[in-house]
Amino acid sequence: MTLLHDLLARWHDHQLHDLRHSPHTVRAYQAAARRLLDHLPAGTGWTELAACDAQLLRGFMALRRADGLSNASAARELSALKAFIGFARQQAGLAGTAAPRLRGPRVKKGIPRAITPDEAVNLAEMVTRDGTAEWTGARDRAVLLLLYGAGLRIAEALSLDCSVLPLRETLLITGKGAKQRIVPLLPAVVLAIDAYLELSPWPKGAADPLFRGAKGGRLAQGIVQKAVARARTVLGLSPSATPHALRHSFATHLLAAGADLRSLQELLGHASLSSTQVYTKVDGATLLDVYRDAHPRERDH
């Protein structure tokens, strides 16, 4: 194995097994590390990586920005590189030395787009009818109702194994950074998952995936995303109606119904309350839309 491959392999294993990053994050962090290593002299090892300072990173990021990198993408890449260099300093025996201090570009946080409860249910019903087989349609419906009914990230839902069976009123979820939380399960969600399992032709041992792909492996996110894309086209919904939008809708609708931010933070598995506070803006935007649609003076204009 070459030095380059060894560096990337050890970084990959650290993210996957020690940090418990999602596969998507691992891929993004690996790609960022590879780009930095390609920029550095051949033969760079942990010691040389550990010596990377803010000036070197600033110059590298300037090259990346010249390639057309957006503020959001640049901020993510810089975060990945600082983590990589921090890991290099640990490998070089400099565990007490922090990664280079370099502030990334300001990124304006967008307001998540929620869909209405009717739209969420209609999406779930449409993917049922659109399934290539009865059991896959029931599977996709169960996944969407779980995302909307419990506010899960799609990766969290698809990582579940049959060890969670039989389903009860709550479910233990392992989220980002291996942080665990308990979410409530609505009876309608439990019924949808049970209906899918009744139709599924695959074994249901404790170590088996709860949601299966057509060939029996763990269901991939892309399959669910494509099913939702087809369904929203038929229903005439916005492109923003994605599987992840169901999580946003869960949060927005609970907040509108009177849920407090701290409880919502726990249900969503947010490490910081600031991540949850964005939903107050969503709810405000929803109220403004209702006002514009309903107020007599507005309708006259």
Short mmCIF file of N, CA and C in Angstrom, two decimals, residues 113-265:
data_model
loop_
_atom_site.label_atom_id
_atom_site.label_comp_id
_atom_site.label_asym_id
_atom_site.label_seq_id
_atom_site.Cartn_x
_atom_site.Cartn_y
_atom_site.Cartn_z
N ARG A 113 -37.80 23.94 3.92
CA ARG A 113 -39.11 23.99 3.30
C ARG A 113 -39.94 22.79 3.74
N ALA A 114 -41.06 23.08 4.37
CA ALA A 114 -41.93 22.01 4.83
C ALA A 114 -43.05 21.80 3.82
N ILE A 115 -43.67 20.64 3.87
CA ILE A 115 -44.86 20.39 3.07
C ILE A 115 -46.03 20.19 4.03
N THR A 116 -47.24 20.30 3.55
CA THR A 116 -48.41 20.19 4.41
C THR A 116 -48.65 18.74 4.82
N PRO A 117 -49.42 18.54 5.90
CA PRO A 117 -49.75 17.16 6.30
C PRO A 117 -50.43 16.38 5.17
N ASP A 118 -51.33 17.02 4.44
CA ASP A 118 -52.00 16.33 3.33
C ASP A 118 -51.01 15.91 2.25
N GLU A 119 -50.06 16.80 1.95
CA GLU A 119 -49.05 16.48 0.93
C GLU A 119 -48.17 15.32 1.38
N ALA A 120 -47.84 15.29 2.67
CA ALA A 120 -47.01 14.19 3.20
C ALA A 120 -47.74 12.86 3.05
N VAL A 121 -49.02 12.85 3.41
CA VAL A 121 -49.81 11.62 3.29
C VAL A 121 -49.99 11.23 1.83
N ASN A 122 -50.25 12.22 0.98
CA ASN A 122 -50.44 11.94 -0.45
C ASN A 122 -49.17 11.36 -1.08
N LEU A 123 -48.01 11.86 -0.67
CA LEU A 123 -46.74 11.30 -1.15
C LEU A 123 -46.63 9.83 -0.77
N ALA A 124 -46.95 9.54 0.50
CA ALA A 124 -46.85 8.16 0.99
C ALA A 124 -47.80 7.23 0.23
N GLU A 125 -49.01 7.72 -0.05
CA GLU A 125 -49.97 6.89 -0.77
C GLU A 125 -49.56 6.70 -2.23
N MET A 126 -48.99 7.74 -2.84
CA MET A 126 -48.59 7.65 -4.25
C MET A 126 -47.45 6.66 -4.44
N VAL A 127 -46.45 6.66 -3.55
CA VAL A 127 -45.34 5.71 -3.72
C VAL A 127 -45.83 4.28 -3.52
N THR A 128 -46.92 4.10 -2.75
CA THR A 128 -47.49 2.76 -2.58
C THR A 128 -47.98 2.23 -3.91
N ARG A 129 -48.69 3.07 -4.65
CA ARG A 129 -49.25 2.66 -5.94
C ARG A 129 -48.18 2.53 -7.02
N ASP A 130 -47.07 3.25 -6.82
CA ASP A 130 -46.03 3.30 -7.85
C ASP A 130 -44.99 2.20 -7.69
N GLY A 131 -45.09 1.38 -6.65
CA GLY A 131 -44.07 0.36 -6.39
C GLY A 131 -44.03 -0.70 -7.48
N THR A 132 -42.82 -1.20 -7.75
CA THR A 132 -42.66 -2.25 -8.77
C THR A 132 -43.28 -3.57 -8.33
N ALA A 133 -43.44 -3.74 -7.03
CA ALA A 133 -44.11 -4.92 -6.47
C ALA A 133 -44.93 -4.44 -5.28
N GLU A 134 -45.88 -5.24 -4.85
CA GLU A 134 -46.73 -4.81 -3.74
C GLU A 134 -45.91 -4.54 -2.49
N TRP A 135 -44.92 -5.39 -2.24
CA TRP A 135 -44.14 -5.23 -1.01
C TRP A 135 -43.22 -4.01 -1.07
N THR A 136 -42.70 -3.65 -2.28
CA THR A 136 -41.83 -2.46 -2.35
C THR A 136 -42.66 -1.19 -2.21
N GLY A 137 -43.88 -1.20 -2.73
CA GLY A 137 -44.75 -0.04 -2.53
C GLY A 137 -45.07 0.15 -1.06
N ALA A 138 -45.38 -0.95 -0.38
CA ALA A 138 -45.67 -0.88 1.05
C ALA A 138 -44.43 -0.44 1.83
N ARG A 139 -43.27 -0.89 1.38
CA ARG A 139 -42.00 -0.50 2.02
C ARG A 139 -41.78 1.00 1.92
N ASP A 140 -41.92 1.56 0.71
CA ASP A 140 -41.68 2.99 0.52
C ASP A 140 -42.67 3.82 1.33
N ARG A 141 -43.91 3.37 1.39
CA ARG A 141 -44.91 4.07 2.20
C ARG A 141 -44.51 4.06 3.67
N ALA A 142 -44.05 2.91 4.16
CA ALA A 142 -43.65 2.79 5.56
C ALA A 142 -42.47 3.71 5.87
N VAL A 143 -41.50 3.78 4.95
CA VAL A 143 -40.34 4.65 5.16
C VAL A 143 -40.78 6.11 5.26
N LEU A 144 -41.62 6.56 4.33
CA LEU A 144 -42.03 7.96 4.33
C LEU A 144 -42.85 8.32 5.56
N LEU A 145 -43.73 7.43 5.97
CA LEU A 145 -44.52 7.71 7.17
C LEU A 145 -43.63 7.73 8.41
N LEU A 146 -42.58 6.92 8.42
CA LEU A 146 -41.63 6.94 9.54
C LEU A 146 -40.87 8.26 9.57
N LEU A 147 -40.44 8.75 8.41
CA LEU A 147 -39.73 10.03 8.36
C LEU A 147 -40.61 11.16 8.85
N TYR A 148 -41.87 11.17 8.39
CA TYR A 148 -42.78 12.25 8.76
C TYR A 148 -43.32 12.07 10.18
N GLY A 149 -43.60 10.85 10.56
CA GLY A 149 -44.21 10.60 11.86
C GLY A 149 -43.25 10.67 13.03
N ALA A 150 -41.96 10.45 12.77
CA ALA A 150 -40.97 10.43 13.86
C ALA A 150 -39.84 11.44 13.66
N GLY A 151 -39.83 12.14 12.51
CA GLY A 151 -38.81 13.16 12.28
C GLY A 151 -37.41 12.61 12.08
N LEU A 152 -37.30 11.40 11.52
CA LEU A 152 -35.99 10.79 11.33
C LEU A 152 -35.28 11.35 10.11
N ARG A 153 -33.96 11.33 10.15
CA ARG A 153 -33.17 11.50 8.94
C ARG A 153 -33.31 10.21 8.13
N ILE A 154 -33.23 10.32 6.81
CA ILE A 154 -33.42 9.12 6.00
C ILE A 154 -32.36 8.07 6.31
N ALA A 155 -31.12 8.51 6.58
CA ALA A 155 -30.06 7.55 6.90
C ALA A 155 -30.37 6.82 8.20
N GLU A 156 -31.00 7.51 9.15
CA GLU A 156 -31.35 6.87 10.42
C GLU A 156 -32.41 5.79 10.21
N ALA A 157 -33.40 6.10 9.38
CA ALA A 157 -34.46 5.12 9.12
C ALA A 157 -33.93 3.89 8.41
N LEU A 158 -33.08 4.11 7.41
CA LEU A 158 -32.60 2.99 6.61
C LEU A 158 -31.51 2.18 7.31
N SER A 159 -30.98 2.71 8.39
CA SER A 159 -29.95 1.96 9.14
C SER A 159 -30.59 1.01 10.18
N LEU A 160 -31.90 1.08 10.34
CA LEU A 160 -32.56 0.24 11.34
C LEU A 160 -32.49 -1.23 10.94
N ASP A 161 -32.33 -2.09 11.95
CA ASP A 161 -32.35 -3.53 11.74
C ASP A 161 -33.62 -4.11 12.37
N CYS A 162 -33.89 -5.36 12.07
CA CYS A 162 -35.08 -6.02 12.60
C CYS A 162 -34.99 -6.26 14.11
N SER A 163 -33.86 -5.92 14.71
CA SER A 163 -33.73 -6.04 16.17
C SER A 163 -34.69 -5.09 16.88
N VAL A 164 -35.23 -4.09 16.17
CA VAL A 164 -36.17 -3.15 16.79
C VAL A 164 -37.57 -3.77 16.91
N LEU A 165 -37.77 -4.94 16.29
CA LEU A 165 -39.08 -5.59 16.31
C LEU A 165 -39.26 -6.42 17.58
N PRO A 166 -40.47 -6.54 18.10
CA PRO A 166 -41.69 -5.91 17.60
C PRO A 166 -41.72 -4.43 17.97
N LEU A 167 -42.30 -3.62 17.10
CA LEU A 167 -42.36 -2.18 17.33
C LEU A 167 -43.33 -1.86 18.46
N ARG A 168 -42.94 -0.88 19.26
CA ARG A 168 -43.79 -0.45 20.37
C ARG A 168 -44.09 1.03 20.24
N GLU A 169 -44.34 1.71 21.34
CA GLU A 169 -44.73 3.11 21.27
C GLU A 169 -43.56 4.05 21.07
N THR A 170 -42.34 3.57 21.32
CA THR A 170 -41.15 4.38 21.13
C THR A 170 -40.08 3.58 20.40
N LEU A 171 -39.09 4.31 19.88
CA LEU A 171 -38.01 3.68 19.13
C LEU A 171 -36.70 4.35 19.50
N LEU A 172 -35.67 3.55 19.77
CA LEU A 172 -34.34 4.08 20.08
C LEU A 172 -33.58 4.28 18.78
N ILE A 173 -33.18 5.53 18.54
CA ILE A 173 -32.50 5.89 17.29
C ILE A 173 -31.07 6.29 17.59
N THR A 174 -30.12 5.81 16.77
CA THR A 174 -28.73 6.25 16.85
C THR A 174 -28.49 7.22 15.71
N GLY A 175 -28.23 8.47 16.05
CA GLY A 175 -28.08 9.51 15.04
C GLY A 175 -26.64 9.90 14.82
N LYS A 176 -26.44 11.15 14.42
CA LYS A 176 -25.10 11.65 14.11
C LYS A 176 -24.21 11.59 15.35
N GLY A 177 -22.95 11.23 15.11
CA GLY A 177 -22.00 11.14 16.21
C GLY A 177 -22.35 10.06 17.22
N ALA A 178 -23.11 9.05 16.78
CA ALA A 178 -23.53 7.93 17.63
C ALA A 178 -24.39 8.38 18.81
N LYS A 179 -24.96 9.59 18.69
CA LYS A 179 -25.84 10.10 19.75
C LYS A 179 -27.20 9.41 19.67
N GLN A 180 -27.66 8.90 20.81
CA GLN A 180 -28.92 8.15 20.82
C GLN A 180 -30.06 9.02 21.37
N ARG A 181 -31.26 8.77 20.85
CA ARG A 181 -32.44 9.47 21.33
C ARG A 181 -33.64 8.54 21.19
N ILE A 182 -34.67 8.82 21.95
CA ILE A 182 -35.91 8.03 21.88
C ILE A 182 -36.97 8.87 21.18
N VAL A 183 -37.61 8.29 20.16
CA VAL A 183 -38.67 8.98 19.45
C VAL A 183 -39.96 8.19 19.59
N PRO A 184 -41.09 8.89 19.68
CA PRO A 184 -42.37 8.19 19.76
C PRO A 184 -42.80 7.67 18.39
N LEU A 185 -43.54 6.58 18.37
CA LEU A 185 -44.06 6.01 17.13
C LEU A 185 -45.58 6.10 17.14
N LEU A 186 -46.14 6.76 16.16
CA LEU A 186 -47.58 6.84 16.02
C LEU A 186 -48.13 5.47 15.62
N PRO A 187 -49.33 5.13 16.04
CA PRO A 187 -49.93 3.85 15.63
C PRO A 187 -49.97 3.67 14.12
N ALA A 188 -50.23 4.77 13.38
CA ALA A 188 -50.29 4.67 11.92
C ALA A 188 -48.94 4.27 11.33
N VAL A 189 -47.85 4.72 11.95
CA VAL A 189 -46.51 4.38 11.48
C VAL A 189 -46.23 2.90 11.76
N VAL A 190 -46.58 2.45 12.95
CA VAL A 190 -46.38 1.04 13.32
C VAL A 190 -47.18 0.14 12.38
N LEU A 191 -48.42 0.50 12.10
CA LEU A 191 -49.26 -0.29 11.20
C LEU A 191 -48.66 -0.36 9.79
N ALA A 192 -48.11 0.77 9.32
CA ALA A 192 -47.52 0.81 7.98
C ALA A 192 -46.29 -0.10 7.89
N ILE A 193 -45.46 -0.07 8.92
CA ILE A 193 -44.26 -0.92 8.92
C ILE A 193 -44.66 -2.40 9.05
N ASP A 194 -45.63 -2.68 9.89
CA ASP A 194 -46.09 -4.07 10.04
C ASP A 194 -46.68 -4.59 8.73
N ALA A 195 -47.41 -3.73 8.02
CA ALA A 195 -48.01 -4.14 6.74
C ALA A 195 -46.93 -4.46 5.72
N TYR A 196 -45.87 -3.64 5.71
CA TYR A 196 -44.74 -3.90 4.81
C TYR A 196 -44.06 -5.22 5.16
N LEU A 197 -43.84 -5.45 6.44
CA LEU A 197 -43.16 -6.68 6.87
C LEU A 197 -43.97 -7.93 6.53
N GLU A 198 -45.29 -7.82 6.58
CA GLU A 198 -46.15 -8.95 6.22
C GLU A 198 -45.95 -9.33 4.75
N LEU A 199 -45.71 -8.33 3.91
CA LEU A 199 -45.57 -8.58 2.48
C LEU A 199 -44.14 -8.89 2.06
N SER A 200 -43.16 -8.45 2.85
CA SER A 200 -41.76 -8.61 2.49
C SER A 200 -41.37 -10.10 2.41
N PRO A 201 -40.68 -10.50 1.35
CA PRO A 201 -40.30 -11.92 1.19
C PRO A 201 -38.99 -12.28 1.89
N TRP A 202 -38.37 -11.33 2.56
CA TRP A 202 -37.03 -11.55 3.09
C TRP A 202 -37.04 -11.94 4.57
N PRO A 203 -35.98 -12.64 5.03
CA PRO A 203 -35.89 -13.03 6.44
C PRO A 203 -35.89 -11.80 7.35
N LYS A 204 -36.30 -12.01 8.58
CA LYS A 204 -36.43 -10.90 9.52
C LYS A 204 -35.71 -11.21 10.83
N GLY A 205 -34.50 -11.73 10.71
CA GLY A 205 -33.68 -11.96 11.90
C GLY A 205 -33.21 -10.66 12.50
N ALA A 206 -32.78 -10.70 13.75
CA ALA A 206 -32.40 -9.47 14.46
C ALA A 206 -31.34 -8.66 13.74
N ALA A 207 -30.41 -9.33 13.03
CA ALA A 207 -29.32 -8.62 12.35
C ALA A 207 -29.68 -8.21 10.93
N ASP A 208 -30.87 -8.58 10.45
CA ASP A 208 -31.27 -8.25 9.08
C ASP A 208 -31.77 -6.81 8.99
N PRO A 209 -31.55 -6.16 7.83
CA PRO A 209 -32.06 -4.78 7.66
C PRO A 209 -33.58 -4.76 7.76
N LEU A 210 -34.10 -3.72 8.38
CA LEU A 210 -35.56 -3.58 8.47
C LEU A 210 -36.13 -3.27 7.08
N PHE A 211 -35.48 -2.35 6.38
CA PHE A 211 -35.96 -1.97 5.05
C PHE A 211 -35.00 -2.54 3.99
N ARG A 212 -35.54 -3.36 3.11
CA ARG A 212 -34.73 -4.09 2.13
C ARG A 212 -34.90 -3.52 0.72
N GLY A 213 -33.84 -3.63 -0.06
CA GLY A 213 -33.91 -3.31 -1.48
C GLY A 213 -34.49 -4.49 -2.23
N ALA A 214 -34.69 -4.32 -3.54
CA ALA A 214 -35.33 -5.35 -4.36
C ALA A 214 -34.57 -6.67 -4.34
N LYS A 215 -33.23 -6.62 -4.16
CA LYS A 215 -32.43 -7.84 -4.15
C LYS A 215 -32.10 -8.33 -2.75
N GLY A 216 -32.69 -7.70 -1.76
CA GLY A 216 -32.53 -8.18 -0.39
C GLY A 216 -31.53 -7.44 0.46
N GLY A 217 -30.70 -6.59 -0.16
CA GLY A 217 -29.75 -5.81 0.62
C GLY A 217 -30.43 -4.65 1.33
N ARG A 218 -29.66 -3.90 2.10
CA ARG A 218 -30.23 -2.74 2.80
C ARG A 218 -30.71 -1.72 1.77
N LEU A 219 -31.88 -1.18 1.97
CA LEU A 219 -32.46 -0.21 1.05
C LEU A 219 -31.58 1.03 0.95
N ALA A 220 -31.29 1.47 -0.29
CA ALA A 220 -30.45 2.64 -0.52
C ALA A 220 -31.29 3.91 -0.53
N GLN A 221 -30.68 5.02 -0.08
CA GLN A 221 -31.38 6.29 -0.05
C GLN A 221 -31.88 6.70 -1.44
N GLY A 222 -31.06 6.41 -2.46
CA GLY A 222 -31.40 6.83 -3.82
C GLY A 222 -32.71 6.22 -4.30
N ILE A 223 -33.02 5.01 -3.87
CA ILE A 223 -34.27 4.36 -4.28
C ILE A 223 -35.47 5.13 -3.72
N VAL A 224 -35.38 5.52 -2.47
CA VAL A 224 -36.47 6.28 -1.84
C VAL A 224 -36.59 7.65 -2.49
N GLN A 225 -35.46 8.28 -2.75
CA GLN A 225 -35.48 9.62 -3.36
C GLN A 225 -36.11 9.58 -4.76
N LYS A 226 -35.81 8.54 -5.53
CA LYS A 226 -36.39 8.43 -6.87
C LYS A 226 -37.89 8.17 -6.79
N ALA A 227 -38.31 7.35 -5.84
CA ALA A 227 -39.74 7.08 -5.68
C ALA A 227 -40.49 8.35 -5.33
N VAL A 228 -39.91 9.17 -4.45
CA VAL A 228 -40.55 10.43 -4.06
C VAL A 228 -40.56 11.41 -5.24
N ALA A 229 -39.48 11.42 -6.02
CA ALA A 229 -39.42 12.32 -7.18
C ALA A 229 -40.53 11.99 -8.18
N ARG A 230 -40.76 10.71 -8.42
CA ARG A 230 -41.84 10.31 -9.34
C ARG A 230 -43.20 10.70 -8.78
N ALA A 231 -43.37 10.47 -7.48
CA ALA A 231 -44.66 10.75 -6.84
C ALA A 231 -44.98 12.24 -6.84
N ARG A 232 -43.98 13.08 -6.54
CA ARG A 232 -44.26 14.52 -6.47
C ARG A 232 -44.55 15.09 -7.86
N THR A 233 -43.98 14.48 -8.91
CA THR A 233 -44.28 14.92 -10.27
C THR A 233 -45.74 14.66 -10.60
N VAL A 234 -46.22 13.47 -10.24
CA VAL A 234 -47.62 13.12 -10.48
C VAL A 234 -48.55 14.02 -9.68
N LEU A 235 -48.16 14.34 -8.45
CA LEU A 235 -49.00 15.14 -7.56
C LEU A 235 -48.87 16.64 -7.83
N GLY A 236 -47.89 17.02 -8.67
CA GLY A 236 -47.68 18.44 -8.96
C GLY A 236 -47.07 19.21 -7.80
N LEU A 237 -46.26 18.53 -6.97
CA LEU A 237 -45.62 19.19 -5.84
C LEU A 237 -44.29 19.82 -6.24
N SER A 238 -43.81 20.72 -5.41
CA SER A 238 -42.54 21.40 -5.65
C SER A 238 -41.38 20.42 -5.57
N PRO A 239 -40.27 20.71 -6.29
CA PRO A 239 -39.06 19.88 -6.17
C PRO A 239 -38.52 19.82 -4.74
N SER A 240 -38.95 20.76 -3.90
CA SER A 240 -38.50 20.76 -2.50
C SER A 240 -39.17 19.66 -1.68
N ALA A 241 -40.17 18.99 -2.26
CA ALA A 241 -40.85 17.88 -1.57
C ALA A 241 -39.99 16.62 -1.68
N THR A 242 -39.00 16.51 -0.82
CA THR A 242 -38.04 15.40 -0.81
C THR A 242 -38.24 14.58 0.46
N PRO A 243 -37.61 13.41 0.56
CA PRO A 243 -37.69 12.66 1.82
C PRO A 243 -37.25 13.48 3.03
N HIS A 244 -36.21 14.30 2.86
CA HIS A 244 -35.74 15.10 3.99
C HIS A 244 -36.74 16.18 4.37
N ALA A 245 -37.54 16.64 3.40
CA ALA A 245 -38.57 17.64 3.70
C ALA A 245 -39.59 17.10 4.69
N LEU A 246 -39.76 15.78 4.74
CA LEU A 246 -40.70 15.19 5.69
C LEU A 246 -40.22 15.40 7.12
N ARG A 247 -38.92 15.37 7.32
CA ARG A 247 -38.36 15.66 8.65
C ARG A 247 -38.62 17.13 9.00
N HIS A 248 -38.40 18.02 8.03
CA HIS A 248 -38.69 19.44 8.27
C HIS A 248 -40.17 19.64 8.60
N SER A 249 -41.02 18.91 7.90
CA SER A 249 -42.46 19.05 8.11
C SER A 249 -42.84 18.57 9.51
N PHE A 250 -42.26 17.47 9.94
CA PHE A 250 -42.47 16.95 11.30
C PHE A 250 -42.18 18.05 12.32
N ALA A 251 -41.03 18.69 12.17
CA ALA A 251 -40.62 19.73 13.13
C ALA A 251 -41.53 20.95 13.05
N THR A 252 -41.83 21.39 11.84
CA THR A 252 -42.65 22.59 11.66
C THR A 252 -44.06 22.40 12.21
N HIS A 253 -44.64 21.24 11.93
CA HIS A 253 -46.02 20.99 12.36
C HIS A 253 -46.11 20.82 13.88
N LEU A 254 -45.09 20.21 14.49
CA LEU A 254 -45.09 20.09 15.95
C LEU A 254 -44.95 21.46 16.60
N LEU A 255 -44.09 22.30 16.04
CA LEU A 255 -43.89 23.64 16.59
C LEU A 255 -45.18 24.45 16.48
N ALA A 256 -45.85 24.33 15.35
CA ALA A 256 -47.11 25.05 15.15
C ALA A 256 -48.18 24.57 16.12
N ALA A 257 -48.08 23.31 16.53
CA ALA A 257 -49.06 22.74 17.46
C ALA A 257 -48.73 23.04 18.92
N GLY A 258 -47.61 23.75 19.16
CA GLY A 258 -47.30 24.17 20.52
C GLY A 258 -46.12 23.49 21.17
N ALA A 259 -45.39 22.64 20.44
CA ALA A 259 -44.21 21.98 21.03
C ALA A 259 -43.15 23.02 21.36
N ASP A 260 -42.44 22.81 22.47
CA ASP A 260 -41.37 23.75 22.83
C ASP A 260 -40.07 23.35 22.16
N LEU A 261 -39.18 24.32 22.02
CA LEU A 261 -37.95 24.11 21.26
C LEU A 261 -37.05 23.04 21.87
N ARG A 262 -36.98 23.00 23.20
CA ARG A 262 -36.10 22.01 23.85
C ARG A 262 -36.58 20.58 23.56
N SER A 263 -37.88 20.37 23.64
CA SER A 263 -38.42 19.04 23.35
C SER A 263 -38.19 18.69 21.88
N LEU A 264 -38.38 19.68 21.01
CA LEU A 264 -38.16 19.45 19.58
C LEU A 264 -36.70 19.14 19.29
N GLN A 265 -35.81 19.81 20.00
CA GLN A 265 -34.37 19.54 19.84
C GLN A 265 -34.07 18.08 20.17
#
